Amino acid sequence: MAVPKNRTSAARRDKRRAQNMKKVAPGLSICPQCHEPKLPHRVCPNCNYYDGKEIVATEA
């Protein structure tokens, strides 16, 4: 069984873990139709518009 000969330093250990710390939440953009925050390049969950067109038909 493989056993480490020397202790792994904190700097070397933390370098491996640093990749997980780079992830950030996506930025929000403002919907031009209803002026609510939404994820960019996605249909607005509030008014169902994308690029000035209604994408998901709302039942009225």
CSV table of N, CA and C in Angstrom, one decimal:
chain,number,residue,atom,x,y,z
A,1,MET,N,0.8,-1.2,0.0
A,1,MET,CA,0.0,0.0,0.0
A,1,MET,C,0.9,1.2,0.0
A,2,ALA,N,0.5,2.2,-0.8
A,2,ALA,CA,1.3,3.5,-0.9
A,2,ALA,C,1.1,4.3,0.4
A,3,VAL,N,2.3,4.7,0.9
A,3,VAL,CA,2.2,5.6,2.1
A,3,VAL,C,3.1,6.8,1.8
A,4,PRO,N,2.6,8.1,2.1
A,4,PRO,CA,3.5,9.2,1.8
A,4,PRO,C,4.7,9.2,2.7
A,5,LYS,N,5.8,9.5,2.1
A,5,LYS,CA,7.1,9.6,2.8
A,5,LYS,C,7.2,10.8,3.6
A,6,ASN,N,6.8,12.0,3.0
A,6,ASN,CA,6.9,13.3,3.6
A,6,ASN,C,5.5,13.9,3.7
A,7,ARG,N,5.4,14.8,4.6
A,7,ARG,CA,4.2,15.5,4.8
A,7,ARG,C,3.9,16.5,3.7
A,8,THR,N,2.7,16.6,3.2
A,8,THR,CA,2.3,17.5,2.1
A,8,THR,C,2.2,18.9,2.8
A,9,SER,N,2.9,19.9,2.2
A,9,SER,CA,2.9,21.3,2.8
A,9,SER,C,1.5,21.9,2.6
A,10,ALA,N,1.1,22.9,3.4
A,10,ALA,CA,-0.2,23.5,3.2
A,10,ALA,C,-0.3,24.2,1.9
A,11,ALA,N,0.8,24.8,1.4
A,11,ALA,CA,0.7,25.5,0.1
A,11,ALA,C,0.4,24.6,-1.0
A,12,ARG,N,1.1,23.4,-1.0
A,12,ARG,CA,0.9,22.4,-2.1
A,12,ARG,C,-0.6,21.8,-2.0
A,13,ARG,N,-1.0,21.6,-0.8
A,13,ARG,CA,-2.4,21.1,-0.6
A,13,ARG,C,-3.4,22.1,-1.0
A,14,ASP,N,-3.2,23.4,-0.7
A,14,ASP,CA,-4.2,24.4,-1.0
A,14,ASP,C,-4.2,24.8,-2.5
A,15,LYS,N,-3.1,24.5,-3.2
A,15,LYS,CA,-3.0,24.8,-4.6
A,15,LYS,C,-4.0,23.8,-5.3
A,16,ARG,N,-4.1,22.6,-4.8
A,16,ARG,CA,-5.1,21.7,-5.4
A,16,ARG,C,-6.5,22.1,-5.2
A,17,ARG,N,-6.8,22.6,-4.0
A,17,ARG,CA,-8.1,23.0,-3.6
A,17,ARG,C,-8.5,24.4,-4.2
A,18,ALA,N,-7.6,25.1,-4.7
A,18,ALA,CA,-7.9,26.5,-5.2
A,18,ALA,C,-8.9,26.5,-6.4
A,19,GLN,N,-8.9,25.4,-7.1
A,19,GLN,CA,-9.7,25.4,-8.3
A,19,GLN,C,-11.2,25.5,-7.9
A,20,ASN,N,-11.6,24.9,-6.8
A,20,ASN,CA,-13.0,25.0,-6.4
A,20,ASN,C,-13.4,26.4,-5.9
A,21,MET,N,-12.4,27.2,-5.5
A,21,MET,CA,-12.7,28.5,-5.0
A,21,MET,C,-13.0,29.5,-6.1
A,22,LYS,N,-12.6,29.2,-7.4
A,22,LYS,CA,-12.8,30.1,-8.5
A,22,LYS,C,-14.2,30.2,-8.9
A,23,LYS,N,-15.1,29.3,-8.6
A,23,LYS,CA,-16.4,29.3,-9.1
A,23,LYS,C,-17.2,30.4,-8.4
A,24,VAL,N,-17.9,31.2,-9.3
A,24,VAL,CA,-18.7,32.3,-8.8
A,24,VAL,C,-20.1,32.2,-9.4
A,25,ALA,N,-21.0,32.8,-8.7
A,25,ALA,CA,-22.4,32.8,-9.2
A,25,ALA,C,-22.5,33.6,-10.5
A,26,PRO,N,-23.4,33.2,-11.4
A,26,PRO,CA,-23.5,34.0,-12.7
A,26,PRO,C,-24.1,35.3,-12.5
A,27,GLY,N,-23.6,36.3,-13.3
A,27,GLY,CA,-24.2,37.6,-13.2
A,27,GLY,C,-25.6,37.7,-13.7
A,28,LEU,N,-26.3,38.6,-13.1
A,28,LEU,CA,-27.7,38.8,-13.6
A,28,LEU,C,-27.8,40.0,-14.5
A,29,SER,N,-28.7,39.9,-15.5
A,29,SER,CA,-29.0,41.0,-16.3
A,29,SER,C,-30.4,41.4,-16.1
A,30,ILE,N,-30.8,42.6,-16.6
A,30,ILE,CA,-32.2,43.1,-16.4
A,30,ILE,C,-33.0,42.8,-17.7
A,31,CYS,N,-34.2,42.3,-17.5
A,31,CYS,CA,-35.1,42.0,-18.6
A,31,CYS,C,-35.6,43.3,-19.2
A,32,PRO,N,-35.4,43.5,-20.5
A,32,PRO,CA,-35.9,44.8,-21.1
A,32,PRO,C,-37.4,44.9,-21.1
A,33,GLN,N,-38.1,43.8,-21.0
A,33,GLN,CA,-39.6,43.8,-21.1
A,33,GLN,C,-40.2,44.2,-19.7
A,34,CYS,N,-39.8,43.5,-18.6
A,34,CYS,CA,-40.4,43.8,-17.3
A,34,CYS,C,-39.5,44.3,-16.3
A,35,HIS,N,-38.2,44.5,-16.7
A,35,HIS,CA,-37.2,45.1,-15.8
A,35,HIS,C,-36.9,44.4,-14.5
A,36,GLU,N,-37.1,43.0,-14.6
A,36,GLU,CA,-36.8,42.2,-13.5
A,36,GLU,C,-35.4,41.5,-13.7
A,37,PRO,N,-34.6,41.2,-12.7
A,37,PRO,CA,-33.4,40.5,-12.9
A,37,PRO,C,-33.6,39.1,-13.4
A,38,LYS,N,-32.7,38.7,-14.4
A,38,LYS,CA,-32.8,37.3,-15.0
A,38,LYS,C,-31.4,36.9,-15.4
A,39,LEU,N,-31.3,35.6,-15.6
A,39,LEU,CA,-30.0,35.1,-16.1
A,39,LEU,C,-29.8,35.5,-17.5
A,40,PRO,N,-28.6,35.8,-17.9
A,40,PRO,CA,-28.4,36.2,-19.3
A,40,PRO,C,-28.6,35.1,-20.3
A,41,HIS,N,-29.1,35.4,-21.5
A,41,HIS,CA,-29.3,34.4,-22.6
A,41,HIS,C,-30.3,33.4,-22.2
A,42,ARG,N,-31.3,33.7,-21.4
A,42,ARG,CA,-32.3,32.8,-21.0
A,42,ARG,C,-33.7,33.5,-21.1
A,43,VAL,N,-34.7,32.8,-21.2
A,43,VAL,CA,-36.1,33.3,-21.1
A,43,VAL,C,-36.3,33.9,-19.7
A,44,CYS,N,-37.0,35.1,-19.7
A,44,CYS,CA,-37.3,35.7,-18.4
A,44,CYS,C,-38.3,34.9,-17.7
A,45,PRO,N,-38.1,34.4,-16.4
A,45,PRO,CA,-39.1,33.6,-15.7
A,45,PRO,C,-40.3,34.4,-15.3
A,46,ASN,N,-40.2,35.7,-15.3
A,46,ASN,CA,-41.3,36.6,-14.9
A,46,ASN,C,-42.3,36.8,-16.0
A,47,CYS,N,-41.8,37.2,-17.2
A,47,CYS,CA,-42.7,37.6,-18.3
A,47,CYS,C,-42.6,36.7,-19.5
A,48,ASN,N,-41.8,35.7,-19.5
A,48,ASN,CA,-41.6,34.7,-20.6
A,48,ASN,C,-41.2,35.3,-21.9
A,49,TYR,N,-40.5,36.4,-21.9
A,49,TYR,CA,-40.0,37.0,-23.1
A,49,TYR,C,-38.5,36.7,-23.3
A,50,TYR,N,-38.1,36.6,-24.5
A,50,TYR,CA,-36.6,36.5,-24.9
A,50,TYR,C,-36.5,37.2,-26.2
A,51,ASP,N,-35.5,38.1,-26.3
A,51,ASP,CA,-35.2,38.9,-27.5
A,51,ASP,C,-36.4,39.6,-28.0
A,52,GLY,N,-37.3,40.1,-27.1
A,52,GLY,CA,-38.4,40.9,-27.5
A,52,GLY,C,-39.6,40.1,-28.0
A,53,LYS,N,-39.5,38.8,-27.9
A,53,LYS,CA,-40.6,37.9,-28.4
A,53,LYS,C,-41.1,37.1,-27.2
A,54,GLU,N,-42.4,36.8,-27.2
A,54,GLU,CA,-42.9,35.9,-26.1
A,54,GLU,C,-42.6,34.5,-26.5
A,55,ILE,N,-41.9,33.8,-25.7
A,55,ILE,CA,-41.5,32.4,-26.0
A,55,ILE,C,-42.5,31.4,-25.5
A,56,VAL,N,-42.8,31.5,-24.2
A,56,VAL,CA,-43.7,30.5,-23.6
A,56,VAL,C,-45.0,31.2,-23.5
A,57,ALA,N,-46.0,30.6,-24.1
A,57,ALA,CA,-47.4,31.2,-24.1
A,57,ALA,C,-48.0,31.0,-22.7
A,58,THR,N,-48.5,32.1,-22.2
A,58,THR,CA,-49.1,32.1,-20.9
A,58,THR,C,-50.6,31.9,-21.0
A,59,GLU,N,-51.2,31.0,-20.2
A,59,GLU,CA,-52.6,30.7,-20.2
A,59,GLU,C,-53.3,31.8,-19.4
A,60,ALA,N,-54.3,32.4,-20.1
A,60,ALA,CA,-55.1,33.4,-19.4
A,60,ALA,C,-56.6,33.1,-19.3
